[in-house]
GROMACS .gro file of N, CA and C in nm:
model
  411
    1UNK      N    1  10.504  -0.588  -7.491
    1UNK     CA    2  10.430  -0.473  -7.440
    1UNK      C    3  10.401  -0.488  -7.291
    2UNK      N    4  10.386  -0.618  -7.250
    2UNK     CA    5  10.359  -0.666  -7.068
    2UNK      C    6  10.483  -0.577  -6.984
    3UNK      N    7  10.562  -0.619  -7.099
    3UNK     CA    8  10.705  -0.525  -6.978
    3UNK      C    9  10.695  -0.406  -6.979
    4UNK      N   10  10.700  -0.317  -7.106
    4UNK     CA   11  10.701  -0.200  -7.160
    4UNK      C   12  10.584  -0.126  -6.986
    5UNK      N   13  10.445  -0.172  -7.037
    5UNK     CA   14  10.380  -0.166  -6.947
    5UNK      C   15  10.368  -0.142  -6.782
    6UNK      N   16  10.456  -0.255  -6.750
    6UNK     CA   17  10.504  -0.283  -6.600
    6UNK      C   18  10.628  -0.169  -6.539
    7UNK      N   19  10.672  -0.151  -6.660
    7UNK     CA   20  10.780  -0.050  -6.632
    7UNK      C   21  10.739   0.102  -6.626
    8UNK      N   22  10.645   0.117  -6.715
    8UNK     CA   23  10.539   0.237  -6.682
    8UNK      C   24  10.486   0.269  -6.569
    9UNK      N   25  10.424   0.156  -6.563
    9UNK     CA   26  10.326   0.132  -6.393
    9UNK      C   27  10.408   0.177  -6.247
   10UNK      N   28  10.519   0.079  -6.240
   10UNK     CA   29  10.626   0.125  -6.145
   10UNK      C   30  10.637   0.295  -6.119
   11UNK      N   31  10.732   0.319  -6.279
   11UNK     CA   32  10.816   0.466  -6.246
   11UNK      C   33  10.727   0.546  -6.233
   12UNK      N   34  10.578   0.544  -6.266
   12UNK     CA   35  10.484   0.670  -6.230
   12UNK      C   36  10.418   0.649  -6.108
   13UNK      N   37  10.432   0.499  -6.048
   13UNK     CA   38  10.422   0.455  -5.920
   13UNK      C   39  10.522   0.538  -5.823
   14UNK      N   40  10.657   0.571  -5.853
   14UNK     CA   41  10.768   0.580  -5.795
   14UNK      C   42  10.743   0.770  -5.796
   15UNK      N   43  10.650   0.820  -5.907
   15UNK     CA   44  10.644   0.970  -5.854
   15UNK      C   45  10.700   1.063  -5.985
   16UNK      N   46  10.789   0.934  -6.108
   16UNK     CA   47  10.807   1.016  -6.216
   16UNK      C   48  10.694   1.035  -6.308
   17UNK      N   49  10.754   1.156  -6.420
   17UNK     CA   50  10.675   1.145  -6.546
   17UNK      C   51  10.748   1.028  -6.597
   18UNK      N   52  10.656   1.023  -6.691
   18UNK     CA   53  10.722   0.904  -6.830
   18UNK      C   54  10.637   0.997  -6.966
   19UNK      N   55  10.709   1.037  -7.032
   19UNK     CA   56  10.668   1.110  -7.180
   19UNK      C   57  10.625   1.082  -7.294
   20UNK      N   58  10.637   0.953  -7.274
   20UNK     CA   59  10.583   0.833  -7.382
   20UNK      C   60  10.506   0.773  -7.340
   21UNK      N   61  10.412   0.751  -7.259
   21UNK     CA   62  10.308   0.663  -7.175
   21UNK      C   63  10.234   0.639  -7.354
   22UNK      N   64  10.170   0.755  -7.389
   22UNK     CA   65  10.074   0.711  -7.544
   22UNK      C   66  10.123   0.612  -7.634
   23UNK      N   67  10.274   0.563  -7.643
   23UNK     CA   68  10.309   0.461  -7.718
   23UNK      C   69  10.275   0.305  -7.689
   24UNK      N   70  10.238   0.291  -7.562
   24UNK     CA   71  10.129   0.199  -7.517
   24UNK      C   72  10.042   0.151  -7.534
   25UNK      N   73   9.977   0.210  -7.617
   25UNK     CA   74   9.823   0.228  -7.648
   25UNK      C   75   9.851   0.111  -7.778
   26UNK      N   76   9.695   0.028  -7.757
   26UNK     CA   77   9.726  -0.071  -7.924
   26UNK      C   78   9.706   0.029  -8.057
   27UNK      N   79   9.665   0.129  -8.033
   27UNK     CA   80   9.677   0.202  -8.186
   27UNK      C   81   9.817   0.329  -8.191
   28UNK      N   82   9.909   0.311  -8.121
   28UNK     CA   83  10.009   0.403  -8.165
   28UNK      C   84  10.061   0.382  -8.292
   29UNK      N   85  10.082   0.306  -8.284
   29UNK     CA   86  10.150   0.328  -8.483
   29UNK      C   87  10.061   0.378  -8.533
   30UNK      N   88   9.902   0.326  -8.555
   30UNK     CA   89   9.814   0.384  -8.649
   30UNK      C   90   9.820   0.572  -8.619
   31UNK      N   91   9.825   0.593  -8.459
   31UNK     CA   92   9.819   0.762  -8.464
   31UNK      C   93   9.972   0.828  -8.507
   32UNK      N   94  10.086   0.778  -8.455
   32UNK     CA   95  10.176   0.785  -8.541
   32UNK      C   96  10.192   0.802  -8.686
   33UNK      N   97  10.105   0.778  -8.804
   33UNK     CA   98  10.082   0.745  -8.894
   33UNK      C   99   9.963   0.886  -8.953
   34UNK      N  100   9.906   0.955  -8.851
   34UNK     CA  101   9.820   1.084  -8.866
   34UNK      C  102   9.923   1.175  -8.835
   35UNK      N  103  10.052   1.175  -8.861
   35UNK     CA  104  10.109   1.288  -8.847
   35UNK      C  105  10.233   1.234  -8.958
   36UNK      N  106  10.332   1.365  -8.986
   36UNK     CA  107  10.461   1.352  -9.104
   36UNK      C  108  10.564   1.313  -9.020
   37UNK      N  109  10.667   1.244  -9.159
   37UNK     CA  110  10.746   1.153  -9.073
   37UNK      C  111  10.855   1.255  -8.981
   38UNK      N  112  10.861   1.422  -9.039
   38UNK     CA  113  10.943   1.537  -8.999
   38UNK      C  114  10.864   1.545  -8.888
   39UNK      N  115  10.733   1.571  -8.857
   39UNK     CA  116  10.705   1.590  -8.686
   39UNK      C  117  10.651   1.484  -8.591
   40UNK      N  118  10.655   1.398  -8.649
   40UNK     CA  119  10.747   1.207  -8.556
   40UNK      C  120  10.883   1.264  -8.476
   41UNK      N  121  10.969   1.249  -8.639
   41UNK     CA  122  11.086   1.308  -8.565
   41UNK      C  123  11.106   1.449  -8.489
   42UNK      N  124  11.073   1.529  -8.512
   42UNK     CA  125  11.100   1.650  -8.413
   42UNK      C  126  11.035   1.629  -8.289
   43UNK      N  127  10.949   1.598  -8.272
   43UNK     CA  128  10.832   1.568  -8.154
   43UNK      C  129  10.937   1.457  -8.022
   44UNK      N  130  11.006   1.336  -8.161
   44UNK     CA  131  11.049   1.251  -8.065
   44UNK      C  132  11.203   1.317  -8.017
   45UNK      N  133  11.276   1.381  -8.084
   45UNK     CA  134  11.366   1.447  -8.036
   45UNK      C  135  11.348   1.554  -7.929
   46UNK      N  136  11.256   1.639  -7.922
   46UNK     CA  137  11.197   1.708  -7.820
   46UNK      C  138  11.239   1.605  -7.670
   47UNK      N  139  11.128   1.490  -7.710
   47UNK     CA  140  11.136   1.392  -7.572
   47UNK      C  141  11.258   1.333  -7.522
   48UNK      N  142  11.361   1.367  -7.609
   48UNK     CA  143  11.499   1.284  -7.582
   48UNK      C  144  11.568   1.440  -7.515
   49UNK      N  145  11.512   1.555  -7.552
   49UNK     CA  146  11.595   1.679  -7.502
   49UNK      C  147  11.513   1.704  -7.349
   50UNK      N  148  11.385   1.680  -7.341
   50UNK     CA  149  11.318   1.681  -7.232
   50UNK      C  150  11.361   1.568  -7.071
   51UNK      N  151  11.396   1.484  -7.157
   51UNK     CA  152  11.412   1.356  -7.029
   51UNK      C  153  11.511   1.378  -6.966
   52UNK      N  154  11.532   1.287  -6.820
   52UNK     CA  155  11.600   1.319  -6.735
   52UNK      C  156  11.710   1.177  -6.759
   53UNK      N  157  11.637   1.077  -6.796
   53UNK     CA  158  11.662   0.974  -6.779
   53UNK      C  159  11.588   0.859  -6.908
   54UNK      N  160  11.672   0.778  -6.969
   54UNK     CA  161  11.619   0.702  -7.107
   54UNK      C  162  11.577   0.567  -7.087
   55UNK      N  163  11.485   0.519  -7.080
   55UNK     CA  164  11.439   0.330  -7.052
   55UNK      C  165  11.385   0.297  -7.176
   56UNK      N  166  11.415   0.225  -7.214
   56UNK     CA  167  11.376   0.110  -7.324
   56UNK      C  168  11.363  -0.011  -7.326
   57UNK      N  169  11.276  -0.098  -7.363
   57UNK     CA  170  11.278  -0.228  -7.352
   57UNK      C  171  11.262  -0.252  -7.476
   58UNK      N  172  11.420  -0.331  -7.504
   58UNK     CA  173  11.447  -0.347  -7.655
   58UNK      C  174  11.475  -0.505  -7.686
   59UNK      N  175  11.366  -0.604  -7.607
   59UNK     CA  176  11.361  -0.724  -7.663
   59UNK      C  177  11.312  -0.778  -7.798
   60UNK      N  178  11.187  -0.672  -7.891
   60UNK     CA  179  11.203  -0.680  -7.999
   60UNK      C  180  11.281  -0.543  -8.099
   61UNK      N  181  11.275  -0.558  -8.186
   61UNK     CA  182  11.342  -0.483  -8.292
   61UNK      C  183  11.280  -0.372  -8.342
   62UNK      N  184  11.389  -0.285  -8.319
   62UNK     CA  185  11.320  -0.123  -8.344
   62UNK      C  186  11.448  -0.046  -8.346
   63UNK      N  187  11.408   0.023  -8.531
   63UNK     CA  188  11.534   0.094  -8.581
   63UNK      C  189  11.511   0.214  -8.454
   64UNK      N  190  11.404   0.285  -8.466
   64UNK     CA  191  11.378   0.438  -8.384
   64UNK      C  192  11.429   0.416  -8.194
   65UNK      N  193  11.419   0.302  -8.158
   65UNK     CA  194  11.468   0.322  -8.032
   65UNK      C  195  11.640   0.315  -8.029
   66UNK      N  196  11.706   0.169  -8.136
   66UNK     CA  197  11.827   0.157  -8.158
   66UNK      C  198  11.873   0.344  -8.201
   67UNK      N  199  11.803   0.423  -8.292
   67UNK     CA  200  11.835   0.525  -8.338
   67UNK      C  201  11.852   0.657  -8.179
   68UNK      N  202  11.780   0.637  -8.095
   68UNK     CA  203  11.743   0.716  -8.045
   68UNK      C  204  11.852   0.691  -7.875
   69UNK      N  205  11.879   0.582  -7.866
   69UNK     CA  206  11.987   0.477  -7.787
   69UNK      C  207  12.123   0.571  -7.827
   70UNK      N  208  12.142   0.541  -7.961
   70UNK     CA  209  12.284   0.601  -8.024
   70UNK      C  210  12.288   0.730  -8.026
   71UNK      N  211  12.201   0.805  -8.044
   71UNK     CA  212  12.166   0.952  -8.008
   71UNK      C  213  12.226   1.015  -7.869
   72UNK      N  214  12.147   0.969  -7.823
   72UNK     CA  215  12.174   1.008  -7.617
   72UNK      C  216  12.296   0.949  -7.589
   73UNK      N  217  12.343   0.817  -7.635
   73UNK     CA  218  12.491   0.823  -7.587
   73UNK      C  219  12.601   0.906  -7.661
   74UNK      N  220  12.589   0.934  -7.805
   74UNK     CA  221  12.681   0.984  -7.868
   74UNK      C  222  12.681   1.149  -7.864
   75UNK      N  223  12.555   1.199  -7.834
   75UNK     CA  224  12.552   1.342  -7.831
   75UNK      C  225  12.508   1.440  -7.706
   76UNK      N  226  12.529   1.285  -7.580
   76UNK     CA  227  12.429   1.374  -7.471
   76UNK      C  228  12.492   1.320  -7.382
   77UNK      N  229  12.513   1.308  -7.252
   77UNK     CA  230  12.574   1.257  -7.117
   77UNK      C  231  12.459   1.234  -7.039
   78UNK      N  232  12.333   1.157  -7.122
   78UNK     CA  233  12.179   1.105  -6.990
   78UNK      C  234  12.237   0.963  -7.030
   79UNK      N  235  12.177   0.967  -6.919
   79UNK     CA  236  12.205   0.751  -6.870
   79UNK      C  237  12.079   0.727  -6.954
   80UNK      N  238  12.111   0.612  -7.007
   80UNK     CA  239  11.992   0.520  -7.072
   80UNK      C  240  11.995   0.384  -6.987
   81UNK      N  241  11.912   0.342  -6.991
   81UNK     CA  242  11.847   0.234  -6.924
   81UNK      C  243  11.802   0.126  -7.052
   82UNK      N  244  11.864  -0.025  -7.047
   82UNK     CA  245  11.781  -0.050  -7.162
   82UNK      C  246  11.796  -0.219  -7.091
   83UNK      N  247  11.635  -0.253  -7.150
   83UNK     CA  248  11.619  -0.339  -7.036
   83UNK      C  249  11.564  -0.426  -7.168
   84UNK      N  250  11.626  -0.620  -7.128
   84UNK     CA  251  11.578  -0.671  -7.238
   84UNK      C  252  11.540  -0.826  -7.202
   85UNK      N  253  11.430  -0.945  -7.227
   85UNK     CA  254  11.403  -1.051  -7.145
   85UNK      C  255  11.533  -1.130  -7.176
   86UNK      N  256  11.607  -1.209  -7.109
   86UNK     CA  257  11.699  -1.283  -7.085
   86UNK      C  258  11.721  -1.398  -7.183
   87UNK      N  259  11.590  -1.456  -7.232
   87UNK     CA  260  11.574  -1.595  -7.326
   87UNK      C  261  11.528  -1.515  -7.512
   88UNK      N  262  11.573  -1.335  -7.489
   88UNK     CA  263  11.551  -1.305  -7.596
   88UNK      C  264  11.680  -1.254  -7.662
   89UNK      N  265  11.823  -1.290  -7.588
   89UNK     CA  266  11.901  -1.212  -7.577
   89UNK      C  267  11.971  -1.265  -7.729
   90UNK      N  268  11.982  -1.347  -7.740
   90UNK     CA  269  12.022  -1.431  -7.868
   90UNK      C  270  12.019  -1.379  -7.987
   91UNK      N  271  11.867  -1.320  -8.016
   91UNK     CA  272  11.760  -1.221  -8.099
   91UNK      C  273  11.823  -1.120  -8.122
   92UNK      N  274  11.889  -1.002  -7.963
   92UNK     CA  275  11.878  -0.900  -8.000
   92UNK      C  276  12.030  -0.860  -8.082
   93UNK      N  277  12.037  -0.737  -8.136
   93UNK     CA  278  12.145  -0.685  -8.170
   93UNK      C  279  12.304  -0.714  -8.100
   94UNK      N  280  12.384  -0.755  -8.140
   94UNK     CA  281  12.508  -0.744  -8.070
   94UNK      C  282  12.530  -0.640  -8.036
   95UNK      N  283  12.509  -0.488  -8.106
   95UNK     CA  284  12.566  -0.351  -8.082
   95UNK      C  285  12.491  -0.312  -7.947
   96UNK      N  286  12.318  -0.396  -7.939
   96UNK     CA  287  12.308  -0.340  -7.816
   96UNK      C  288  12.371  -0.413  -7.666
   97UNK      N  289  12.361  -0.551  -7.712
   97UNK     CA  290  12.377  -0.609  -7.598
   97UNK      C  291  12.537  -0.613  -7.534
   98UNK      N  292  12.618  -0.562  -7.662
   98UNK     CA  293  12.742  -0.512  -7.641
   98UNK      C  294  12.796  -0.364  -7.623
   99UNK      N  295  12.687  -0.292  -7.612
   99UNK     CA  296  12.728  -0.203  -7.550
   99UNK      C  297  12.778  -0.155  -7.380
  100UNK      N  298  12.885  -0.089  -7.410
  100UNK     CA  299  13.003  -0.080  -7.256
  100UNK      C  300  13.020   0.063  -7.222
  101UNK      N  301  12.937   0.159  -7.298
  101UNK     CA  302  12.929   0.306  -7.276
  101UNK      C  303  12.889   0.297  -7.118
  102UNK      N  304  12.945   0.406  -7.094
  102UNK     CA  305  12.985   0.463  -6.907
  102UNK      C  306  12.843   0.480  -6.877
  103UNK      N  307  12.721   0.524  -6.971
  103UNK     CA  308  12.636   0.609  -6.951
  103UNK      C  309  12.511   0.527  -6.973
  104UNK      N  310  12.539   0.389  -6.991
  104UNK     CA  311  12.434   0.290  -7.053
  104UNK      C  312  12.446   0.179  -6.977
  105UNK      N  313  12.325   0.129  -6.929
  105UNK     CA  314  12.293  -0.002  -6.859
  105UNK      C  315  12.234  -0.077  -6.871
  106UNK      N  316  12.276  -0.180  -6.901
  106UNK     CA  317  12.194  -0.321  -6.985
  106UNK      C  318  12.083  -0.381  -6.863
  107UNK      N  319  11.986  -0.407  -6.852
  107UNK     CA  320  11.955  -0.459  -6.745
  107UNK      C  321  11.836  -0.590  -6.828
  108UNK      N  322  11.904  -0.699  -6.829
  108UNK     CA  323  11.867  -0.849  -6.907
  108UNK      C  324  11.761  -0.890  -6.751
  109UNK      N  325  11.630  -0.958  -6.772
  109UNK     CA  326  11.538  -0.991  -6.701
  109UNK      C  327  11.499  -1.140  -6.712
  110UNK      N  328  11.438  -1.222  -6.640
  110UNK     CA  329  11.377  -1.372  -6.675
  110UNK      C  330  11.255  -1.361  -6.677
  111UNK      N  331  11.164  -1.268  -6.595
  111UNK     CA  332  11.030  -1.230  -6.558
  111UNK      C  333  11.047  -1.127  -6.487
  112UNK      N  334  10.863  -1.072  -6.487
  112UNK     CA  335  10.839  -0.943  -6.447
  112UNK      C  336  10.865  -0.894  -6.287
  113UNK      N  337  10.877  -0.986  -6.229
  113UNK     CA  338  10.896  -1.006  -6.074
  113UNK      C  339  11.057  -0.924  -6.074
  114UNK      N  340  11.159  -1.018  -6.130
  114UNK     CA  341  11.284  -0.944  -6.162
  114UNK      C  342  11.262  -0.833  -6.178
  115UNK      N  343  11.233  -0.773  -6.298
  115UNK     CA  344  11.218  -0.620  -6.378
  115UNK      C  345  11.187  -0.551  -6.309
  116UNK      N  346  11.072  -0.559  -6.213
  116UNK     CA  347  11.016  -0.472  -6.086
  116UNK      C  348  11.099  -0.463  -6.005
  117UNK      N  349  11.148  -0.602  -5.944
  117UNK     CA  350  11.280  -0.559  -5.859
  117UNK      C  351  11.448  -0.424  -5.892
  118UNK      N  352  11.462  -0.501  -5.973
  118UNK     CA  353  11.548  -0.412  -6.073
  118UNK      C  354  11.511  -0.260  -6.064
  119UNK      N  355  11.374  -0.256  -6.127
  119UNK     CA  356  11.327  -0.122  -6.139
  119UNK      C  357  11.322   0.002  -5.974
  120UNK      N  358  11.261  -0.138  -5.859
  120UNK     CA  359  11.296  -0.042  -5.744
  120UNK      C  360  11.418  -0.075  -5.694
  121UNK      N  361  11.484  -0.152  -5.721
  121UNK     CA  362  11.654  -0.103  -5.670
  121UNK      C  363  11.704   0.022  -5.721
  122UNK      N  364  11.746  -0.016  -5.874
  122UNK     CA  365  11.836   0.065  -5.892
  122UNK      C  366  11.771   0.214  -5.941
  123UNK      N  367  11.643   0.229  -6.023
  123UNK     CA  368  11.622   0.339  -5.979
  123UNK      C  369  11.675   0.469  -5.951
  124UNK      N  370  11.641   0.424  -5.822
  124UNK     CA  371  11.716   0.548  -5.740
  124UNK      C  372  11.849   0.569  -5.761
  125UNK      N  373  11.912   0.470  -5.780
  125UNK     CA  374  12.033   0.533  -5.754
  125UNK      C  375  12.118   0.579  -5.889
  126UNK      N  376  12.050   0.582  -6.018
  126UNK     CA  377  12.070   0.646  -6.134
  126UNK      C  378  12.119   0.787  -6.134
  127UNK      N  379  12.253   0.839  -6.141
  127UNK     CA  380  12.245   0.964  -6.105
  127UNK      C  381  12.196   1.080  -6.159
  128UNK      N  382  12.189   1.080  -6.259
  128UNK     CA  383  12.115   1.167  -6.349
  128UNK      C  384  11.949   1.218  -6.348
  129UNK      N  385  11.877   1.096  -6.264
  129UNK     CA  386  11.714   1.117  -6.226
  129UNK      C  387  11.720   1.207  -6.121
  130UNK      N  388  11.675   1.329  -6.133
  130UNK     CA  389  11.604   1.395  -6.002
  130UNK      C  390  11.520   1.351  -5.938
  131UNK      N  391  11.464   1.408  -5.836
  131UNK     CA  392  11.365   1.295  -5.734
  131UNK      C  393  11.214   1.288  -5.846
  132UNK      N  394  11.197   1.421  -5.938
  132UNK     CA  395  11.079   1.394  -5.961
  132UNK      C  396  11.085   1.416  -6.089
  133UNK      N  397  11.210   1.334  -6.187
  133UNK     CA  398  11.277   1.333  -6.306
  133UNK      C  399  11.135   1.279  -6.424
  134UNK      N  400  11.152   1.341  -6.535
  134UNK     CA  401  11.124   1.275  -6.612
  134UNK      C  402  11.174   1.192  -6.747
  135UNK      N  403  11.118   1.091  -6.782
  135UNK     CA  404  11.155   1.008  -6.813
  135UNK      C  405  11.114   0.969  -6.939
  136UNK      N  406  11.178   0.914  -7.095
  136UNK     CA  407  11.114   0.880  -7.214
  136UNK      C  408  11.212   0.710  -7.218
  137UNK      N  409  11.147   0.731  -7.354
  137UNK     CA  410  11.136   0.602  -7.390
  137UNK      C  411  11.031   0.492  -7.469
   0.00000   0.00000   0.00000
């Protein structure tokens, strides 16, 4: 969640939305959980039709982001961003860390110092972000 976090902090530093900021929170699953699993899903599909641009930090395991990853590349032409700690890489999925789609960028970290860097390099030069793009995840 430290990264998840840091990566928040930045891109709304940098001037974007982020559409998911509430998944942050220590009780999202529990409010997640006050609504049906049909307007979870519609709600979160909304945010995948809304964004400009997809970031994830998928160092632990999660069917709905892996689900939502395969989504945007297979049915949409937005760049995803998927960012994961370096000493967790072992852990994660082969399908993600092997993914070679045109439209998807692995970006593996050691610490948060990196990730920030990362985050204001490349950034910008994502082509798909407008200057004042918004952003899920």
């Amino acid at each position: 969640m430290e990264a998840a976090r840091k990566i928040v902090e930045l891109i709304v530093q940098m001037g974007h939305e982020v559409l998911t900021t509430h998944l942050l929170r220590v009780d999202a699953c529990d409010a997640d959980r006050l609504i049906t699993p049909q307007e979870v899903y519609l709600r979160d599909m909304r945010w995948l039709e809304q964004c400009d641009l997809f970031m994830a930090e998928v160092s632990g395991s999660s069917f709905g982001v892996g689900f939502e990853t395969g989504y945007l590349l297979g049915a949409t032409t937005k760049n995803v961003v998927l960012f994961y700690r370096r000493d967790a890489e072992r852990k994660i999925s082969l399908l993600i860390t092997g993914i070679a789609h045109p439209h998807c960028t692995l970006a593996p970290y050691s610490d948060l110092d990196e990730l920030e860097d990362w985050i204001r390099d490349a950034l910008p030069q994502l082509k798909s972000l407008p200057a004042q793009g918004q952003l899920g995840g």
